[in-house]
Amino acid sequence: TYTGESQKPTAKAVGVIKPDTVIINVTGAQTNAGNYSAKATSFSGENFNNYKLSADSTISFSIAKADPKNITAPTAKSIIYNASKQALITAGGVNGGKMQYAIGNGEYTDTIPMARNAGSYNIVYRIVGDDNHNDADGDTIHVTIAKKTLEVL
């Protein structure tokens, strides 16, 4: 799984006669999520000079995407009608992707949803992972733009 650190597979020497020990060195480390090939390039250990690497010393390995981290959910704003479009929420945050928002069943976008009229709104958010992180489900936030109170003189 993706960690942000360089990773490579380990290789085990098969067919070593006891009490000999052979440690295989592998090159081809990778950092990002994906499918890769590494190669056993050398070895060391007790009596390792009595052995040789097989003709095909390639090792396939994968680094899986990680789940996003440090998710901060967006929060509803306290809003009163003012005849202008107003942001309905305060943005959330995530490491390993970005948040997208929609009003109800509308289209998801990267921008904070806005509305003008008094009423109730359901804001849905989701997390879209980057190349090294999975997508993740968000939640629904209920927001109300309150009606403006008129004074009677």
GROMACS .gro file of N, CA, C and O in nm, residues 38-84:
model
  188
   38ALA      N    1   1.071  -0.566  -1.048
   38ALA     CA    2   1.201  -0.543  -0.985
   38ALA      C    3   1.291  -0.659  -1.028
   38ALA      O    4   1.245  -0.759  -1.083
   39LYS      N    5   1.419  -0.645  -1.003
   39LYS     CA    6   1.513  -0.747  -1.049
   39LYS      C    7   1.608  -0.784  -0.935
   39LYS      O    8   1.661  -0.697  -0.866
   40ALA      N    9   1.626  -0.915  -0.918
   40ALA     CA   10   1.728  -0.964  -0.826
   40ALA      C   11   1.861  -0.946  -0.897
   40ALA      O   12   1.882  -1.000  -1.005
   41THR      N   13   1.950  -0.867  -0.838
   41THR     CA   14   2.073  -0.831  -0.908
   41THR      C   15   2.199  -0.891  -0.848
   41THR      O   16   2.299  -0.907  -0.916
   42SER      N   17   2.193  -0.922  -0.720
   42SER     CA   18   2.311  -0.981  -0.656
   42SER      C   19   2.266  -1.052  -0.529
   42SER      O   20   2.150  -1.044  -0.490
   43PHE      N   21   2.360  -1.120  -0.467
   43PHE     CA   22   2.328  -1.184  -0.341
   43PHE      C   23   2.452  -1.192  -0.255
   43PHE      O   24   2.564  -1.171  -0.302
   44SER      N   25   2.429  -1.219  -0.129
   44SER     CA   26   2.537  -1.229  -0.032
   44SER      C   27   2.499  -1.335   0.070
   44SER      O   28   2.391  -1.393   0.062
   45GLY      N   29   2.585  -1.359   0.164
   45GLY     CA   30   2.557  -1.456   0.269
   45GLY      C   31   2.668  -1.558   0.280
   45GLY      O   32   2.772  -1.550   0.212
   46GLU      N   33   2.649  -1.656   0.367
   46GLU     CA   34   2.750  -1.759   0.391
   46GLU      C   35   2.752  -1.858   0.274
   46GLU      O   36   2.649  -1.914   0.237
   47ASN      N   37   2.869  -1.875   0.214
   47ASN     CA   38   2.890  -1.965   0.100
   47ASN      C   39   2.809  -1.925  -0.023
   47ASN      O   40   2.777  -2.010  -0.107
   48PHE      N   41   2.776  -1.797  -0.038
   48PHE     CA   42   2.695  -1.754  -0.152
   48PHE      C   43   2.767  -1.774  -0.285
   48PHE      O   44   2.703  -1.783  -0.389
   49ASN      N   45   2.899  -1.782  -0.283
   49ASN     CA   46   2.975  -1.801  -0.408
   49ASN      C   47   2.949  -1.936  -0.474
   49ASN      O   48   2.990  -1.958  -0.587
   50ASN      N   49   2.880  -2.026  -0.406
   50ASN     CA   50   2.848  -2.158  -0.461
   50ASN      C   51   2.716  -2.158  -0.538
   50ASN      O   52   2.671  -2.262  -0.584
   51TYR      N   53   2.654  -2.041  -0.551
   51TYR     CA   54   2.522  -2.031  -0.614
   51TYR      C   55   2.524  -1.925  -0.724
   51TYR      O   56   2.611  -1.838  -0.728
   52LYS      N   57   2.425  -1.931  -0.813
   52LYS     CA   58   2.408  -1.828  -0.915
   52LYS      C   59   2.259  -1.796  -0.927
   52LYS      O   60   2.174  -1.880  -0.893
   53LEU      N   61   2.231  -1.677  -0.975
   53LEU     CA   62   2.092  -1.637  -0.995
   53LEU      C   63   2.035  -1.708  -1.115
   53LEU      O   64   2.106  -1.736  -1.212
   54SER      N   65   1.906  -1.738  -1.111
   54SER     CA   66   1.840  -1.798  -1.227
   54SER      C   67   1.838  -1.698  -1.342
   54SER      O   68   1.852  -1.577  -1.322
   55ALA      N   69   1.818  -1.747  -1.463
   55ALA     CA   70   1.818  -1.661  -1.582
   55ALA      C   71   1.710  -1.553  -1.570
   55ALA      O   72   1.731  -1.439  -1.608
   56ASP      N   73   1.592  -1.590  -1.520
   56ASP     CA   74   1.485  -1.492  -1.502
   56ASP      C   75   1.479  -1.454  -1.355
   56ASP      O   76   1.426  -1.529  -1.273
   57SER      N   77   1.534  -1.341  -1.325
   57SER     CA   78   1.536  -1.297  -1.185
   57SER      C   79   1.447  -1.174  -1.165
   57SER      O   80   1.472  -1.091  -1.080
   58THR      N   81   1.341  -1.164  -1.245
   58THR     CA   82   1.247  -1.053  -1.236
   58THR      C   83   1.135  -1.088  -1.139
   58THR      O   84   1.082  -1.199  -1.141
   59ILE      N   85   1.100  -0.992  -1.058
   59ILE     CA   86   0.995  -1.011  -0.958
   59ILE      C   87   0.890  -0.903  -0.981
   59ILE      O   88   0.921  -0.784  -0.984
   60SER      N   89   0.765  -0.945  -1.001
   60SER     CA   90   0.655  -0.849  -1.018
   60SER      C   91   0.602  -0.811  -0.880
   60SER      O   92   0.594  -0.895  -0.790
   61PHE      N   93   0.566  -0.683  -0.866
   61PHE     CA   94   0.505  -0.640  -0.741
   61PHE      C   95   0.413  -0.522  -0.767
   61PHE      O   96   0.423  -0.456  -0.869
   62SER      N   97   0.324  -0.500  -0.674
   62SER     CA   98   0.226  -0.391  -0.685
   62SER      C   99   0.229  -0.307  -0.559
   62SER      O  100   0.252  -0.359  -0.449
   63ILE      N  101   0.204  -0.179  -0.578
   63ILE     CA  102   0.181  -0.088  -0.466
   63ILE      C  103   0.037  -0.041  -0.480
   63ILE      O  104   0.002   0.023  -0.580
   64ALA      N  105  -0.046  -0.078  -0.385
   64ALA     CA  106  -0.188  -0.043  -0.389
   64ALA      C  107  -0.209   0.102  -0.347
   64ALA      O  108  -0.128   0.160  -0.273
   65LYS      N  109  -0.319   0.161  -0.393
   65LYS     CA  110  -0.355   0.295  -0.348
   65LYS      C  111  -0.393   0.290  -0.200
   65LYS      O  112  -0.452   0.192  -0.153
   66ALA      N  113  -0.361   0.395  -0.129
   66ALA     CA  114  -0.397   0.408   0.012
   66ALA      C  115  -0.529   0.485   0.024
   66ALA      O  116  -0.571   0.553  -0.070
   67ASP      N  117  -0.593   0.472   0.137
   67ASP     CA  118  -0.712   0.553   0.163
   67ASP      C  119  -0.668   0.695   0.197
   67ASP      O  120  -0.561   0.716   0.254
   68PRO      N  121  -0.750   0.794   0.161
   68PRO     CA  122  -0.716   0.932   0.196
   68PRO      C  123  -0.707   0.948   0.348
   68PRO      O  124  -0.771   0.873   0.422
   69LYS      N  125  -0.629   1.047   0.392
   69LYS     CA  126  -0.608   1.067   0.535
   69LYS      C  127  -0.646   1.208   0.577
   69LYS      O  128  -0.660   1.297   0.494
   70ASN      N  129  -0.658   1.225   0.707
   70ASN     CA  130  -0.685   1.356   0.766
   70ASN      C  131  -0.805   1.424   0.702
   70ASN      O  132  -0.797   1.538   0.656
   71ILE      N  133  -0.915   1.352   0.697
   71ILE     CA  134  -1.038   1.404   0.637
   71ILE      C  135  -1.108   1.496   0.738
   71ILE      O  136  -1.137   1.456   0.849
   72THR      N  137  -1.131   1.619   0.693
   72THR     CA  138  -1.208   1.715   0.772
   72THR      C  139  -1.335   1.743   0.695
   72THR      O  140  -1.330   1.796   0.583
   73ALA      N  141  -1.447   1.707   0.752
   73ALA     CA  142  -1.576   1.725   0.683
   73ALA      C  143  -1.608   1.873   0.670
   73ALA      O  144  -1.576   1.953   0.759
   74PRO      N  145  -1.672   1.912   0.559
   74PRO     CA  146  -1.720   2.050   0.547
   74PRO      C  147  -1.829   2.075   0.652
   74PRO      O  148  -1.891   1.981   0.702
   75THR      N  149  -1.851   2.200   0.684
   75THR     CA  150  -1.953   2.234   0.784
   75THR      C  151  -2.052   2.335   0.728
   75THR      O  152  -2.016   2.418   0.644
   76ALA      N  153  -2.175   2.326   0.776
   76ALA     CA  154  -2.282   2.416   0.732
   76ALA      C  155  -2.257   2.556   0.788
   76ALA      O  156  -2.210   2.573   0.899
   77LYS      N  157  -2.289   2.655   0.706
   77LYS     CA  158  -2.281   2.795   0.751
   77LYS      C  159  -2.416   2.837   0.805
   77LYS      O  160  -2.520   2.785   0.766
   78SER      N  161  -2.415   2.935   0.894
   78SER     CA  162  -2.537   2.996   0.944
   78SER      C  163  -2.566   3.117   0.855
   78SER      O  164  -2.490   3.214   0.854
   79ILE      N  165  -2.675   3.108   0.779
   79ILE     CA  166  -2.698   3.206   0.673
   79ILE      C  167  -2.839   3.265   0.684
   79ILE      O  168  -2.936   3.194   0.710
   80ILE      N  169  -2.848   3.395   0.659
   80ILE     CA  170  -2.977   3.464   0.649
   80ILE      C  171  -2.986   3.522   0.509
   80ILE      O  172  -2.889   3.577   0.457
   81TYR      N  173  -3.102   3.513   0.448
   81TYR     CA  174  -3.126   3.566   0.313
   81TYR      C  175  -3.080   3.711   0.304
   81TYR      O  176  -3.111   3.793   0.390
   82ASN      N  177  -3.002   3.743   0.195
   82ASN     CA  178  -2.958   3.882   0.175
   82ASN      C  179  -2.965   3.924   0.028
   82ASN      O  180  -2.903   4.021  -0.011
   83ALA      N  181  -3.036   3.849  -0.053
   83ALA     CA  182  -3.056   3.878  -0.196
   83ALA      C  183  -2.934   3.848  -0.282
   83ALA      O  184  -2.936   3.870  -0.402
   84SER      N  185  -2.827   3.796  -0.224
   84SER     CA  186  -2.706   3.759  -0.299
   84SER      C  187  -2.681   3.609  -0.284
   84SER      O  188  -2.724   3.547  -0.186
   0.00000   0.00000   0.00000
